[in-house]
Coordinates of C-alpha atoms in Angstrom, one line a residue:
M719 CA 30.6 0.3 3.5
A720 CA 29.8 0.4 -0.3
N721 CA 27.7 2.9 -2.3
V722 CA 26.1 1.8 -5.5
V723 CA 24.4 3.8 -8.2
V724 CA 21.8 2.1 -10.5
V725 CA 21.0 3.7 -13.9
G726 CA 19.4 2.7 -17.1
T727 CA 21.6 2.5 -20.2
Q728 CA 19.0 2.5 -23.0
W729 CA 15.8 4.6 -23.4
G730 CA 14.4 3.5 -20.0
D731 CA 12.2 0.6 -19.0
E732 CA 15.3 -1.6 -18.6
G733 CA 14.1 -3.3 -15.3
K734 CA 15.7 -1.0 -12.8
G735 CA 13.0 -1.6 -10.2
K736 CA 13.8 -5.4 -10.0
V737 CA 17.5 -4.8 -9.7
V738 CA 17.1 -2.1 -7.0
D739 CA 14.8 -4.4 -5.1
L740 CA 17.5 -7.2 -5.3
L741 CA 20.4 -4.9 -4.3
T742 CA 18.3 -3.5 -1.4
E743 CA 19.0 -6.7 0.5
K744 CA 22.5 -5.4 1.3
S745 CA 21.7 -1.7 1.3
D746 CA 20.7 0.5 4.2
L747 CA 19.5 3.6 2.4
I748 CA 17.8 3.6 -1.0
I749 CA 17.7 7.1 -2.6
R750 CA 15.7 8.1 -5.7
F751 CA 17.6 11.1 -7.2
Q752 CA 15.8 12.4 -10.3
G753 CA 12.7 12.3 -12.5
G754 CA 9.1 12.2 -11.4
N755 CA 6.1 9.9 -11.7
N756 CA 6.8 9.6 -15.4
A757 CA 8.9 6.6 -14.2
G758 CA 7.3 3.2 -13.4
H759 CA 9.3 0.6 -11.7
T760 CA 7.7 -2.8 -11.7
L761 CA 8.5 -5.5 -9.1
V762 CA 7.1 -9.0 -8.9
V763 CA 7.4 -10.5 -5.4
G764 CA 5.9 -14.0 -5.3
D765 CA 2.6 -13.7 -7.1
R766 CA 2.2 -10.0 -6.3
K767 CA 3.1 -7.2 -8.7
V768 CA 3.9 -3.8 -7.3
I769 CA 4.4 -0.7 -9.5
L770 CA 6.1 2.2 -8.0
H771 CA 6.4 5.7 -9.5
L772 CA 8.0 7.9 -6.9
I773 CA 8.9 5.8 -3.8
P774 CA 12.2 3.9 -4.1
S775 CA 11.8 0.2 -4.8
G776 CA 13.4 -0.6 -1.4
I777 CA 10.1 0.3 0.3
L778 CA 9.2 -3.4 0.1
H779 CA 11.7 -4.1 2.8
D780 CA 10.7 -3.0 6.3
D781 CA 14.2 -2.4 7.7
K782 CA 15.4 0.0 5.0
L783 CA 15.3 3.8 4.8
C784 CA 13.9 5.1 1.5
I785 CA 14.6 8.7 0.4
I786 CA 13.1 10.8 -2.3
G787 CA 15.9 13.3 -3.1
S788 CA 15.9 16.9 -4.0
G789 CA 16.4 16.1 -7.7
V790 CA 13.0 14.5 -8.0
V791 CA 9.8 16.5 -8.9
I792 CA 6.9 15.3 -6.8
D793 CA 3.2 15.1 -7.6
P794 CA 1.9 15.0 -4.0
E795 CA -1.4 13.4 -5.0
I796 CA 0.3 10.6 -6.8
L797 CA 2.7 10.2 -3.9
L798 CA -0.1 9.9 -1.4
D799 CA -2.0 7.4 -3.6
E800 CA 1.2 5.3 -3.7
I801 CA 1.6 5.4 0.1
D802 CA -2.0 4.4 0.5
A803 CA -1.8 1.6 -2.0
L804 CA 1.3 0.2 -0.3
R805 CA -0.4 0.3 3.1
E806 CA -3.4 -1.5 1.7
K807 CA -1.0 -4.3 0.5
G808 CA 0.4 -4.5 4.0
Y809 CA 3.6 -2.5 3.7
N810 CA 4.6 -0.3 6.6
V811 CA 5.1 3.2 5.0
T812 CA 5.9 5.6 7.8
P813 CA 8.3 8.6 8.3
D814 CA 10.7 6.2 9.9
I815 CA 11.3 4.4 6.6
L816 CA 10.4 7.1 4.0
A817 CA 12.0 10.6 4.0
I818 CA 11.2 13.3 1.4
S819 CA 13.6 16.1 0.6
D820 CA 12.4 19.5 1.7
R821 CA 14.1 20.9 -1.4
A822 CA 12.3 18.7 -3.9
H823 CA 10.0 20.6 -6.2
V824 CA 6.3 20.1 -6.5
I825 CA 4.3 19.3 -9.6
M826 CA 1.3 21.6 -9.7
P827 CA -2.0 21.2 -11.6
Y828 CA -1.0 23.9 -14.1
H829 CA 2.2 22.0 -14.9
K830 CA 0.2 19.0 -16.1
M831 CA -2.2 21.2 -18.0
I832 CA 0.7 22.9 -19.8
D833 CA 2.3 19.5 -20.5
H834 CA -0.9 18.1 -22.1
A835 CA -1.5 21.3 -24.2
R836 CA 2.1 21.3 -25.5
E837 CA 2.2 17.6 -26.3
A838 CA -0.9 18.0 -28.5
T839 CA 1.3 20.1 -30.9
Q840 CA 4.9 19.1 -30.2
Q841 CA 4.4 15.3 -30.0
I842 CA 7.6 14.7 -28.1
G843 CA 6.0 11.7 -26.4
T844 CA 5.9 13.0 -22.8
T845 CA 3.7 11.2 -20.3
G846 CA 1.7 14.4 -19.6
R847 CA 2.5 14.2 -15.9
G848 CA 3.8 17.8 -15.7
I849 CA 7.4 16.8 -15.1
G850 CA 9.0 19.1 -17.8
P851 CA 7.0 22.3 -16.8
A852 CA 7.9 21.6 -13.1
Y853 CA 11.6 21.5 -13.9
E854 CA 11.2 24.6 -16.0
D855 CA 9.8 26.5 -13.0
K856 CA 12.6 25.1 -10.9
A857 CA 15.2 26.6 -13.4
R858 CA 13.2 29.9 -13.5
R859 CA 13.4 30.1 -9.7
C860 CA 9.6 30.3 -9.4
G861 CA 8.9 26.7 -8.3
I862 CA 7.1 25.5 -5.2
R863 CA 9.2 23.1 -3.1
M864 CA 8.1 20.5 -0.6
I865 CA 9.2 22.8 2.3
D866 CA 6.6 25.3 0.9
L867 CA 3.9 22.6 0.5
V868 CA 4.0 21.8 4.2
N869 CA 3.9 25.4 5.2
P870 CA 0.5 26.9 4.5
H871 CA 1.7 30.5 4.7
M872 CA 4.5 29.9 2.1
L873 CA 2.2 27.9 -0.1
R874 CA -0.3 30.8 -0.2
K875 CA 2.5 33.3 -0.8
K876 CA 4.0 31.4 -3.7
L877 CA 0.7 30.7 -5.3
D878 CA -0.1 34.4 -5.1
N879 CA 3.2 35.3 -6.7
Y880 CA 3.2 32.8 -9.6
F881 CA -0.3 31.7 -10.3
D882 CA -1.5 34.6 -12.5
E883 CA 1.4 34.2 -14.9
R884 CA 0.7 30.5 -15.3
Q885 CA -3.0 31.2 -15.8
E886 CA -2.3 33.7 -18.5
Y887 CA 0.1 31.4 -20.3
L888 CA -2.6 28.6 -20.3
T889 CA -5.4 30.8 -21.5
K890 CA -3.8 33.3 -23.8
V891 CA -0.8 31.4 -25.2
L892 CA -1.8 27.7 -25.1
K893 CA -5.5 28.6 -25.6
V894 CA -6.8 26.2 -23.0
K895 CA -9.1 26.6 -20.1
G896 CA -7.4 27.8 -16.9
T897 CA -7.7 26.5 -13.4
D898 CA -8.8 27.8 -10.0
K899 CA -6.2 29.1 -7.5
E900 CA -8.3 28.8 -4.4
N901 CA -9.2 25.1 -5.1
I902 CA -5.5 24.4 -5.7
Y903 CA -4.6 26.0 -2.4
V904 CA -7.2 24.1 -0.4
K905 CA -6.3 20.8 -1.9
F906 CA -2.5 21.2 -1.7
K907 CA -2.6 22.5 1.8
A908 CA -4.5 19.3 2.9
M909 CA -1.9 17.1 1.1
G910 CA 0.9 19.1 2.7
E911 CA -0.6 18.3 6.1
R912 CA -0.5 14.6 5.3
L913 CA 3.0 14.7 4.1
K914 CA 4.5 17.0 6.7
D915 CA 6.1 14.3 8.9
F916 CA 7.9 12.8 5.9
V917 CA 9.6 16.0 4.8
T918 CA 13.1 16.7 6.0
D919 CA 16.6 17.8 5.0
T920 CA 17.5 14.5 3.4
A921 CA 21.0 15.5 2.4
V922 CA 21.9 15.9 6.1
L923 CA 20.3 12.5 6.8
I924 CA 22.2 10.8 4.0
D925 CA 25.5 12.3 5.2
K926 CA 24.8 11.2 8.8
E927 CA 24.0 7.6 7.8
S928 CA 27.0 7.5 5.4
R929 CA 29.4 8.6 8.2
E930 CA 28.0 5.8 10.3
G931 CA 29.0 3.3 7.7
R932 CA 25.7 2.6 6.0
N933 CA 25.5 1.2 2.5
L934 CA 23.9 3.7 0.1
L935 CA 21.9 2.6 -3.0
F936 CA 21.0 5.4 -5.5
E937 CA 18.1 4.6 -7.8
G938 CA 17.8 6.4 -11.1
A939 CA 14.8 6.6 -13.4
Q940 CA 14.5 6.5 -17.2
G941 CA 17.7 5.7 -19.2
G942 CA 21.0 7.2 -20.4
N943 CA 19.7 7.9 -23.9
L944 CA 16.9 10.0 -22.4
D945 CA 19.3 12.3 -20.6
M946 CA 18.5 16.0 -21.0
D947 CA 22.1 16.8 -22.2
F948 CA 23.3 13.6 -23.8
G949 CA 20.2 11.8 -25.0
T950 CA 18.4 12.1 -28.3
Y951 CA 17.4 15.7 -27.7
P952 CA 14.6 17.0 -27.8
Y953 CA 13.1 13.5 -27.5
V954 CA 14.4 13.1 -24.0
T955 CA 13.2 13.4 -20.4
S956 CA 13.5 16.7 -18.4
S957 CA 16.3 15.6 -16.1
N958 CA 19.8 14.2 -16.2
T959 CA 19.6 10.4 -16.1
I960 CA 23.3 9.5 -16.0
A961 CA 25.2 8.5 -12.9
G962 CA 26.6 11.9 -12.1
Q963 CA 23.1 13.1 -11.3
A964 CA 23.0 10.8 -8.3
C965 CA 25.3 13.2 -6.5
V966 CA 23.4 16.4 -7.5
G967 CA 20.0 14.9 -6.9
S968 CA 20.8 13.5 -3.5
G969 CA 23.2 16.0 -2.1
V970 CA 26.4 13.9 -1.8
G971 CA 29.9 14.4 -3.3
P972 CA 31.2 12.3 -6.1
T973 CA 33.8 10.6 -3.9
K974 CA 30.9 8.8 -2.2
I975 CA 30.2 6.7 -5.3
D976 CA 32.0 3.3 -5.4
T977 CA 30.1 1.3 -8.1
V978 CA 27.8 2.2 -11.0
V979 CA 25.5 -0.6 -12.3
G980 CA 24.1 -0.1 -15.7
I981 CA 20.8 -1.9 -16.4
C982 CA 20.3 -3.0 -20.0
K983 CA 17.8 -5.3 -21.7
A984 CA 19.1 -8.1 -23.9
Y985 CA 17.4 -6.2 -26.7
T986 CA 16.2 -2.6 -26.9
T987 CA 13.0 -0.7 -26.4
R988 CA 11.7 2.8 -26.5
V989 CA 8.5 4.6 -25.6
G990 CA 7.4 7.8 -27.3
G991 CA 8.9 9.7 -30.3
G992 CA 12.5 10.1 -31.3
P993 CA 15.3 8.2 -33.0
F994 CA 15.4 4.4 -32.5
P995 CA 17.9 3.0 -34.9
T996 CA 17.3 -0.7 -34.4
E997 CA 13.5 -0.5 -34.2
L998 CA 11.8 -3.5 -35.8
K999 CA 8.4 -2.8 -37.3
D1000 CA 7.8 -6.4 -38.3
E1001 CA 6.8 -9.8 -36.8
T1002 CA 10.1 -9.9 -34.8
G1003 CA 9.4 -6.6 -33.2
E1004 CA 5.8 -7.8 -32.3
R1005 CA 7.2 -11.0 -30.9
L1006 CA 9.6 -9.1 -28.6
R1007 CA 6.8 -6.9 -27.4
A1008 CA 4.4 -9.8 -26.8
F1009 CA 7.0 -12.1 -25.1
G1010 CA 8.6 -9.2 -23.1
G1011 CA 5.3 -7.6 -22.0
E1012 CA 6.5 -4.4 -23.4
Y1013 CA 3.9 -1.9 -22.3
G1014 CA 4.7 1.2 -20.2
A1015 CA 4.2 0.7 -16.4
T1016 CA 3.1 4.4 -16.1
T1017 CA 1.1 5.0 -19.3
G1018 CA 0.4 1.5 -20.7
R1019 CA 1.7 2.6 -24.1
P1020 CA 3.2 -0.2 -26.2
R1021 CA 6.9 0.1 -26.4
R1022 CA 8.8 0.1 -29.7
C1023 CA 11.1 -2.9 -29.8
G1024 CA 14.3 -3.7 -31.6
W1025 CA 17.6 -5.6 -31.5
L1026 CA 20.3 -4.7 -29.0
D1027 CA 22.1 -1.5 -30.0
L1028 CA 25.7 -1.5 -28.9
V1029 CA 26.3 2.1 -30.1
A1030 CA 23.6 3.4 -27.8
L1031 CA 24.7 1.1 -25.0
K1032 CA 28.4 2.2 -25.3
H1033 CA 27.3 5.8 -25.2
S1034 CA 25.6 5.3 -21.8
V1035 CA 28.4 3.2 -20.4
R1036 CA 30.9 5.9 -21.2
L1037 CA 28.8 8.8 -19.8
S1038 CA 28.1 7.0 -16.5
D1039 CA 31.4 5.2 -16.3
I1040 CA 29.5 1.9 -15.8
T1041 CA 31.3 -0.6 -13.5
Y1042 CA 29.1 -3.6 -14.1
L1043 CA 26.1 -4.5 -16.3
A1044 CA 22.8 -6.0 -15.1
I1045 CA 21.3 -7.8 -18.1
T1046 CA 17.5 -8.1 -18.0
K1047 CA 14.9 -9.9 -20.0
L1048 CA 17.3 -12.4 -21.4
D1049 CA 14.5 -15.0 -21.3
V1050 CA 12.6 -13.0 -23.9
L1051 CA 15.2 -14.0 -26.5
T1052 CA 14.6 -17.8 -26.0
G1053 CA 13.4 -19.4 -29.2
F1054 CA 15.0 -17.1 -31.6
E1055 CA 17.1 -19.1 -34.1
T1056 CA 19.3 -16.1 -34.8
I1057 CA 19.9 -12.9 -32.7
K1058 CA 21.1 -9.7 -34.3
V1059 CA 23.2 -7.0 -32.6
A1060 CA 23.9 -3.6 -34.0
T1061 CA 27.6 -2.9 -33.7
A1062 CA 27.7 0.4 -35.6
Y1063 CA 25.7 2.7 -37.8
K1064 CA 26.4 3.5 -41.5
S1065 CA 25.8 6.8 -43.3
G1066 CA 26.7 6.4 -46.9
N1067 CA 30.2 5.0 -46.8
T1068 CA 30.9 6.3 -43.4
I1069 CA 30.9 4.0 -40.3
I1070 CA 29.6 5.7 -37.2
E1071 CA 30.5 4.2 -33.8
N1072 CA 29.2 7.0 -31.6
M1073 CA 25.7 8.4 -31.3
P1074 CA 25.2 11.5 -33.5
A1075 CA 23.8 14.7 -31.9
D1076 CA 22.3 15.6 -35.3
L1077 CA 18.8 14.0 -35.4
E1078 CA 18.5 14.6 -39.1
M1079 CA 21.1 11.8 -39.6
Y1080 CA 19.0 9.1 -38.0
P1081 CA 16.3 8.4 -40.6
D1082 CA 19.0 7.6 -43.2
L1083 CA 21.3 5.5 -41.0
E1084 CA 21.9 1.8 -41.9
M1085 CA 22.6 -0.7 -39.2
V1086 CA 25.8 -2.7 -39.2
Y1087 CA 24.6 -6.0 -37.6
E1088 CA 26.4 -9.1 -36.4
E1089 CA 24.4 -12.3 -36.0
L1090 CA 24.7 -14.8 -33.1
P1091 CA 23.0 -18.2 -32.8
G1092 CA 20.0 -18.3 -30.4
W1093 CA 18.9 -20.9 -28.0
E1094 CA 15.7 -23.0 -27.6
E1095 CA 15.9 -24.0 -23.9
S1096 CA 13.8 -22.2 -21.3
I1097 CA 16.1 -20.3 -18.8
S1098 CA 13.6 -18.9 -16.3
E1099 CA 14.2 -21.8 -13.8
I1100 CA 18.0 -21.5 -14.0
R1101 CA 19.9 -20.0 -11.1
S1102 CA 23.5 -20.8 -12.0
Y1103 CA 25.4 -19.1 -14.9
D1104 CA 27.1 -22.4 -15.8
E1105 CA 23.7 -24.0 -16.4
L1106 CA 22.6 -21.5 -19.0
P1107 CA 22.6 -22.8 -22.6
R1108 CA 25.9 -22.5 -24.3
N1109 CA 24.6 -20.0 -26.9
C1110 CA 23.0 -17.9 -24.1
R1111 CA 26.4 -17.7 -22.3
D1112 CA 28.1 -16.8 -25.6
Y1113 CA 25.6 -14.0 -26.1
I1114 CA 26.4 -12.6 -22.6
A1115 CA 30.2 -13.0 -23.2
Y1116 CA 29.8 -11.2 -26.5
M1117 CA 28.1 -8.2 -24.9
E1118 CA 30.7 -8.1 -22.2
K1119 CA 33.6 -8.1 -24.7
K1120 CA 32.0 -5.5 -27.0
I1121 CA 31.1 -3.1 -24.1
G1122 CA 34.2 -3.8 -22.1
V1123 CA 32.2 -4.3 -18.9
K1124 CA 31.4 -7.5 -17.0
A1125 CA 27.8 -8.5 -16.1
A1126 CA 27.2 -8.8 -12.4
I1127 CA 23.5 -9.6 -12.5
I1128 CA 21.5 -11.6 -15.1
S1129 CA 17.7 -11.6 -15.0
V1130 CA 16.0 -14.6 -16.5
G1131 CA 12.4 -13.7 -15.6
P1132 CA 10.3 -11.0 -13.9
K1133 CA 10.2 -12.5 -10.4
R1134 CA 12.7 -11.5 -7.7
E1135 CA 14.1 -15.1 -7.5
E1136 CA 14.5 -15.4 -11.3
T1137 CA 17.9 -13.9 -11.1
I1138 CA 21.6 -15.0 -11.3
Q1139 CA 24.0 -12.9 -9.3
L1140 CA 27.7 -13.2 -10.4
F1141 CA 29.3 -10.6 -8.1
D1142 CA 28.5 -9.2 -4.6
L1143 CA 28.4 -5.5 -5.3
F1144 CA 28.6 -4.6 -1.6
S1145 CA 31.6 -6.7 -0.6

């Protein structure tokens, strides 16, 4: 038995979906433990592209059990659309292979309305999916959980208790049009009926499967530098994205975790506002975006692109105690004569090797870059590490040495088979 956590190490969009899909082969349970449908995990199987927002990437395998943990906030309409879309593609999505925590909180229509209204003035760069306001209600102890959604009596009771306050906040504070409580109740009651058979105490289920020797794979969303506590606050997501959250958001103890895999692109991207020290606002940045297809799977927004930032990467590696790296989109760097890597920041005469909490420092930071020779050869067809171009292997070795963590997986293209695996993480 081996239990593996997969987390992003940058600002999200590192390719976690593909890596989780790959590791699912030797997993029995795949558990999504935080975030909401602000995440978009893209998988390419053969000629078919599948984008998942809430359901774990392991759903593409019929013999696996996928779990949406209590740390996730769920938009039931999006979840049902996802289930229906997967069924249309021929995937068998039933309560036998998908379980939803009865303790997970529900994103309500007023959460999305609040999110949109605030973003118009705050401009944090949220997706407007209502994730932040849903987590707020969870912390204020006035949230609606999945166990309430599937119980019409409790759904009515909680709506009666909390709706008026939310309506007043929308209309009087945010100055936007409110919504209708009865319409919400009717719509959400119907969705609760459809989801009822999927909802269960997933922490008990995970414990049972673990005691029987099953391999657990924990799937994170977003990236370490979007963590609520340790990211570039306030330009962060509304949940904890580091590996420790796998325990909290799933209902398992920390001794259950054997390995933490940190996913990182061979360069760096970010969506939305906030500090991005290595951002390239030039032809090189445009080239990375074009070659890497850097557009958000959830929103379609163009991602900001830049060179690999080792300061930001080390920050995430330390916080999640990363065991192995999974390096993605290495193929995007093909054709660059020279590749730059930021090894530190500079403020005046001071060298900074750790990410500052003070956001006012970032606009004036200078990058300390090291340059490495690039490679011209296409690598998408390569399946052996030794067959990679010399400069490509040197780049990987450079990353490993600087971070102090070995690479276990190298992605050389978007498809499932375009991958080089160096270690068996479940052995």
